[in-house]
Coordinates of C-alpha atoms in Angstrom, one line a residue:
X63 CA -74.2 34.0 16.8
X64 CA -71.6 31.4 17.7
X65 CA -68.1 31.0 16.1
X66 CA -65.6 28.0 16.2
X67 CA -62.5 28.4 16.3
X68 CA -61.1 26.4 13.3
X69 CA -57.4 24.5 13.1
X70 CA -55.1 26.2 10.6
X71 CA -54.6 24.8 7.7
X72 CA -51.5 22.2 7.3
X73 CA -48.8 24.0 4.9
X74 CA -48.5 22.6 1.4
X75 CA -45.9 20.9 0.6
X76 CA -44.6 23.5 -1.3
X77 CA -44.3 25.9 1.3
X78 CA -42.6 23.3 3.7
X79 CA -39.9 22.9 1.3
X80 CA -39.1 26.7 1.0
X81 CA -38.8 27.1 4.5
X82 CA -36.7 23.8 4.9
X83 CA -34.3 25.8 1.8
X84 CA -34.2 29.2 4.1
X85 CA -34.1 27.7 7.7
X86 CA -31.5 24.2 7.2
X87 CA -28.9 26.4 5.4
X88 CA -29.0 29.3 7.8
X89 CA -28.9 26.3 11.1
X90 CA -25.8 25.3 9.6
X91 CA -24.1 28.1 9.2
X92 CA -24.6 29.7 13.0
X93 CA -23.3 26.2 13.6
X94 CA -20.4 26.3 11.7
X95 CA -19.6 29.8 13.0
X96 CA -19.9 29.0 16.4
X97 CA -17.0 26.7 16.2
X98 CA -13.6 28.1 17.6
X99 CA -11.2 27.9 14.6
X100 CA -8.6 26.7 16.7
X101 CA -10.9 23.4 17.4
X102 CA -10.4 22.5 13.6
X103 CA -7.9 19.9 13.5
X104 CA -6.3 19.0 9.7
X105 CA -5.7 15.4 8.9
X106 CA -1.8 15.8 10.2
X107 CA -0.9 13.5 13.2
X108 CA 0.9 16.6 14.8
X109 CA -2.9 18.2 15.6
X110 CA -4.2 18.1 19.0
X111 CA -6.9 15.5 17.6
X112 CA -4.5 13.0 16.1
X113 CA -2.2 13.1 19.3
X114 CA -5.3 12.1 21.3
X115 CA -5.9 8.8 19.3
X116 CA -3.7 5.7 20.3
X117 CA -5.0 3.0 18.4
X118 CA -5.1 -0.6 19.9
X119 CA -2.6 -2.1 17.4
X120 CA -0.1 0.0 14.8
X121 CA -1.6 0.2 11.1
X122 CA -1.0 -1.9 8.5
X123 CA 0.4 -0.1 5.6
X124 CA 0.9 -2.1 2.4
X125 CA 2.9 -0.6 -0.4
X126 CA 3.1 -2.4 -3.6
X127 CA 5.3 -3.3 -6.1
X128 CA 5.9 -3.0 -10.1
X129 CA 3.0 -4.6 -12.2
X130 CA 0.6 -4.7 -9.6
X131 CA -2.2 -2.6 -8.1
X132 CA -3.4 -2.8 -4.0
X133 CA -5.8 -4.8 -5.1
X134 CA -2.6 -7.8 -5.0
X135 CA -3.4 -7.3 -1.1
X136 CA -6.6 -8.5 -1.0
X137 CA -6.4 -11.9 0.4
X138 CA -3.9 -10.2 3.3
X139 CA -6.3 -7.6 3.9
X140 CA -9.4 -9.6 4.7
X141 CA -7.4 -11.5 6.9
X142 CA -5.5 -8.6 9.0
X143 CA -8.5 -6.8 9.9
X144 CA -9.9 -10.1 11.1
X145 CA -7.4 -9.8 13.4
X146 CA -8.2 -6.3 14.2
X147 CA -5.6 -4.6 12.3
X148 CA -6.5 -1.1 10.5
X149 CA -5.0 -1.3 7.2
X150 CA -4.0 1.2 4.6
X151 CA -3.1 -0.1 0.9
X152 CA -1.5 2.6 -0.5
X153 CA -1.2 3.2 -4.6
X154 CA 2.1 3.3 -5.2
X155 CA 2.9 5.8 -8.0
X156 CA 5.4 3.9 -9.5
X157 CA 7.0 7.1 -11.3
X158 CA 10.7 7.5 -10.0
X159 CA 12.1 6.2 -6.7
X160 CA 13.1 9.2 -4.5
X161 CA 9.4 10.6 -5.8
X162 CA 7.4 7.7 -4.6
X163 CA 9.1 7.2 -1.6
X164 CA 8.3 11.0 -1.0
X165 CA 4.7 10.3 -1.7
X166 CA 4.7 7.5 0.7
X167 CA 6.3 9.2 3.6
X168 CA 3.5 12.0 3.1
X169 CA 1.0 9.4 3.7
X170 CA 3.0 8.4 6.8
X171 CA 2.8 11.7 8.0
X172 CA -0.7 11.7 8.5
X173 CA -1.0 8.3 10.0
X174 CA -1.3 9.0 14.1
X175 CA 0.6 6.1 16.2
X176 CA 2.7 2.9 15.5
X177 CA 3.1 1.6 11.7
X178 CA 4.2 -1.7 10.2
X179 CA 5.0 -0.6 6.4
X180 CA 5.1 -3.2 4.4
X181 CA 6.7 -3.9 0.6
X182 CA 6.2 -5.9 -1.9
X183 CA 8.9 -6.2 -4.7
X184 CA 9.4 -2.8 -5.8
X185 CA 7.1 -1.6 -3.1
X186 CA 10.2 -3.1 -0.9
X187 CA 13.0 -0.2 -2.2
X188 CA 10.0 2.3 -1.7
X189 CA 9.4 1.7 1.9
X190 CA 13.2 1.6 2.6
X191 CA 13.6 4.9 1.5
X192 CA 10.3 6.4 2.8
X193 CA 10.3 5.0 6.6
X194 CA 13.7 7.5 7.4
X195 CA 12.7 10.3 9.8
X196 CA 9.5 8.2 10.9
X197 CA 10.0 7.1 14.6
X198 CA 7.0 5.6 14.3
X199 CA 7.8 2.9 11.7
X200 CA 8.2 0.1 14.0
X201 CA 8.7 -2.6 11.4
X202 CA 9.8 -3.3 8.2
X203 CA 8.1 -6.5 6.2
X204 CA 9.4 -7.3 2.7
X205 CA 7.1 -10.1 0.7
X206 CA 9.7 -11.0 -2.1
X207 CA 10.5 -7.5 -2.2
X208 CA 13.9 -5.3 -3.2
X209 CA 15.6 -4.2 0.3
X210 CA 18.4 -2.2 -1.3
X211 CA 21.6 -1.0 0.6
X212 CA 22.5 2.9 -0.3
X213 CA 23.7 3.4 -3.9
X214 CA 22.0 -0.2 -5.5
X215 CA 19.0 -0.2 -7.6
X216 CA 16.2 -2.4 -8.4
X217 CA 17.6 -3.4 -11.8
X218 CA 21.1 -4.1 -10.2
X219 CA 20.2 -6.3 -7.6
X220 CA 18.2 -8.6 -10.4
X221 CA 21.5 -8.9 -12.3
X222 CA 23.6 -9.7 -9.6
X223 CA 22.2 -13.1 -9.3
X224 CA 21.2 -15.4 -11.9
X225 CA 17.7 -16.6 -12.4
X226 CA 15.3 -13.3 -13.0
X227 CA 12.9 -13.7 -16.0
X228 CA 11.6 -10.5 -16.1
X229 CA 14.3 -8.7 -17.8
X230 CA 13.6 -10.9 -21.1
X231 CA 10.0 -10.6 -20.6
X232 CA 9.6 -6.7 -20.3
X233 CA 7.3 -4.7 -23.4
X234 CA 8.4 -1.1 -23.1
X235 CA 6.0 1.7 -24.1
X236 CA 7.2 5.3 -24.1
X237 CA 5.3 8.1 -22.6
X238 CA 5.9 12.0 -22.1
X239 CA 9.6 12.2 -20.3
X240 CA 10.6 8.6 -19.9
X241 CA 9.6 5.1 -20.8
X242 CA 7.1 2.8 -18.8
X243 CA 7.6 -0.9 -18.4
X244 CA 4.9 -4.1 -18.4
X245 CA 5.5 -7.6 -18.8
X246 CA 4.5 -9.4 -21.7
X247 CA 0.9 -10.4 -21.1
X248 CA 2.0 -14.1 -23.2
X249 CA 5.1 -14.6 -20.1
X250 CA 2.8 -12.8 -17.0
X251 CA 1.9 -16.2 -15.8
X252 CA 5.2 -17.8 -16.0
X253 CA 7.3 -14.7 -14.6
X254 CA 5.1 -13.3 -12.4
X255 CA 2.1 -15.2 -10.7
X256 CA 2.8 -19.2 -11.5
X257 CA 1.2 -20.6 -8.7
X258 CA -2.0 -18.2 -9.2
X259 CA -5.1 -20.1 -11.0
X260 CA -5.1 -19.3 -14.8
X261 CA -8.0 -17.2 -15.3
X262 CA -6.9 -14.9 -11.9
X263 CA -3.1 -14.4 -14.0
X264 CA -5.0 -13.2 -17.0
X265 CA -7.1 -10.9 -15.2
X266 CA -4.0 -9.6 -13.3
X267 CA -2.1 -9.3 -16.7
X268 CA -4.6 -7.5 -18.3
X269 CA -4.8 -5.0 -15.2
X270 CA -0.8 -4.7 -15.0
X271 CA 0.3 -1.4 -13.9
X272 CA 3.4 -0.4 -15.5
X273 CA 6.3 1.6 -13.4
X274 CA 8.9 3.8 -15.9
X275 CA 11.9 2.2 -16.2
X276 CA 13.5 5.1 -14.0
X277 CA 12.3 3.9 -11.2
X278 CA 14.0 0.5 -11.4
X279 CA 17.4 2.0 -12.4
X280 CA 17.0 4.7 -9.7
X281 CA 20.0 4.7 -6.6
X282 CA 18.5 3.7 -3.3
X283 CA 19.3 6.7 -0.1
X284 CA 20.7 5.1 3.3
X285 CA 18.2 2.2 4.1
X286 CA 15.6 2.2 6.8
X287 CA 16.6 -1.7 7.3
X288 CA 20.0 -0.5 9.4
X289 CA 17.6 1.5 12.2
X290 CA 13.9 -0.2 12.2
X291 CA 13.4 -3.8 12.4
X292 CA 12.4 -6.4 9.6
X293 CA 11.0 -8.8 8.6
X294 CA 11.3 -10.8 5.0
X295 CA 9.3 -13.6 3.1
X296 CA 11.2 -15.3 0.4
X297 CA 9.1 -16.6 -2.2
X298 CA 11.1 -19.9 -2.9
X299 CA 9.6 -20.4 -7.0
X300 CA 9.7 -16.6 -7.9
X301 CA 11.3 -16.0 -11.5
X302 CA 10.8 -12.2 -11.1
X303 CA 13.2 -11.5 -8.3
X304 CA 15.8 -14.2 -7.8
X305 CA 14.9 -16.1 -4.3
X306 CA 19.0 -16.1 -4.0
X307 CA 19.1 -12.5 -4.4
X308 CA 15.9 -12.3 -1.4
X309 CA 17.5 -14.2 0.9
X310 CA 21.1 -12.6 0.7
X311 CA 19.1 -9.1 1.1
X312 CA 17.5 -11.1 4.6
X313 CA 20.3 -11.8 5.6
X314 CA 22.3 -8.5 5.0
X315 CA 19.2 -6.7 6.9
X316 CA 19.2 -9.4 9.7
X317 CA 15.8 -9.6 9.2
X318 CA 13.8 -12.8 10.9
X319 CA 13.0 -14.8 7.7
X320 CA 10.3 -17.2 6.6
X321 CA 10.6 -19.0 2.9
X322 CA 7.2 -20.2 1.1
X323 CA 8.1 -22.9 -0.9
X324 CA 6.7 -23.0 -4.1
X325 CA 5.6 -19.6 -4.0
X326 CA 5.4 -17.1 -7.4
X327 CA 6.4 -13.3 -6.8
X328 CA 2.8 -12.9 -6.5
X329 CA 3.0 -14.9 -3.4
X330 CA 0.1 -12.1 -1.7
X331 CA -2.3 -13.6 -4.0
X332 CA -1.2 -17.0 -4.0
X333 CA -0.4 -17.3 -0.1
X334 CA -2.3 -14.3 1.3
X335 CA -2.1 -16.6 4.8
X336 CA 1.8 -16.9 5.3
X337 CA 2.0 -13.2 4.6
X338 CA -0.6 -11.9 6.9
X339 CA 1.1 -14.5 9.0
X340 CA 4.4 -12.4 8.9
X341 CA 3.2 -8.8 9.0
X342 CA 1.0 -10.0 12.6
X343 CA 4.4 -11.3 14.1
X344 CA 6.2 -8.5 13.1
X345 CA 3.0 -6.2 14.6
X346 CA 2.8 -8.6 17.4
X347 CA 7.0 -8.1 17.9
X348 CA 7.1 -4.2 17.9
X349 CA 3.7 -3.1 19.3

């Protein structure tokens, strides 16, 4: 009598996938195991792996203000990495000054290689107190933004000069330990983003993120301005900050100035061109 030897029979499909459920775990593991712990590196730039990265050109990190959401960097983004910039918008909690700029500088902290930090309005105050102990902060750019001296707060510097509508144009809402600002969806146009198309003001109205009231009144530490370099763009039309309160803060910082005339607070939405402009020179200065 003669026998063939007959192929096995394929697996079912069922029986595949138990084995895939035993064997795919267990291959991971002995991988994960046969990794020296001292090879893990945490997201910290003082790790062996973040001090072997040098990137090309610093990172971009954009920080900003009152009312406004890093979305208002948009237009600047798109445009930066173009020109092969890594970029970091950062949400600024917009809680109390000496607490954001906290959380800011722990976001610096894990950023490997040179930075250009850059502020928009109230985002400005924040990166002049967060940049201090950062060596590698080599620039400071404020788009219409607060660059206060030690001692001055966001709310004094608007009163110093004449011109700001956003005092009048404020709707305060309380919340659980303090009070939060917005502006007065009816005014947002007008005060904040005049030069931005109608239907694009509405929608940024609408989306408004409020910062307490605290934060605005809050004292300013010993400014980052005196030791890092800076930059500042002077929106000439804003009615938020006075443009005669920006440019005396240039000046006072020595910091190389450009003026956009015409140009609402939300001059990163209206002129995201001129401010990417800046931020590159600034890049292109201290990298």
């Amino acid at each position: 009598m003669t026998y063939t030897k007959s192929a096995p029979s394929a697996p079912s499909a069922r029986a595949l996938l138990r084995r895939t459920r035993v064997v795919i775990p267990a291959l991971v593991a002995a991988a994960l195991l046969a990794i020296p712990a001292s090879s893990v590196a945490a997201v910290n730039p003082a790790g062996p792996a973040a001090g072997a990265v040098k990137a090309a050109k610093p990172t971009i990190v954009l920080v900003h203000g009152a009312f406004a959401d890093s979305s208002s960097w948009d237009g600047v983004v798109a445009r930066l990495e173009r020109e092969g910039y890594p970029v970091l918008g950062v949400a600024n909690p917009l809680r109390d000054l000496a607490g954001d700029a906290a959380y800011l500088s722990s976001v610096l902290d894990t950023i490997p290689g040179p930075v250009v930090l850059v502020g928009h309005s109230y985002g400005g105050a924040v990166i002049t107190n967060a940049a201090a102990g950062h060596a590698n902060v080599r620039a400071l750019v404020y788009i219409a933004a607060f660059a206060p001296d030690q001692g001055e707060s966001s709310l004094g510097i608007t009163g110093e000069y004449p011109g700001s509508q956003l005092p009048s144009s404020l709707v305060v809402r309380p919340f659980p330990g303090g009070q939060d600002a917005y502006i007065d969806p009816s005014a947002f146009r007008k005060v904040f983003a005049a030069d931005v198309p109608a239907r694009e003001a509405r929608l940024l109205a609408a989306g408004q993120r409020p910062v307490a009231v605290a934060a605005l009144a809050a004292p300013s530490s010993a400014p980052a301005w005196r030791t890092i370099p800076s930059w500042y763009l002077v929106a000439a039309a804003d009615q938020a900050i006075p443009p005669a309160a920006e440019r005396a803060m240039a000046r006072r910082a020595h910091a190389h100035t450009v003026t956009v005339p015409g140009a609402s607070h939300a001059v990163s939405v209206s002129h995201p061109e001129a401010v990417a402009d800046l931020v590159g020179a600034a890049a292109r200065a201290t990298g």
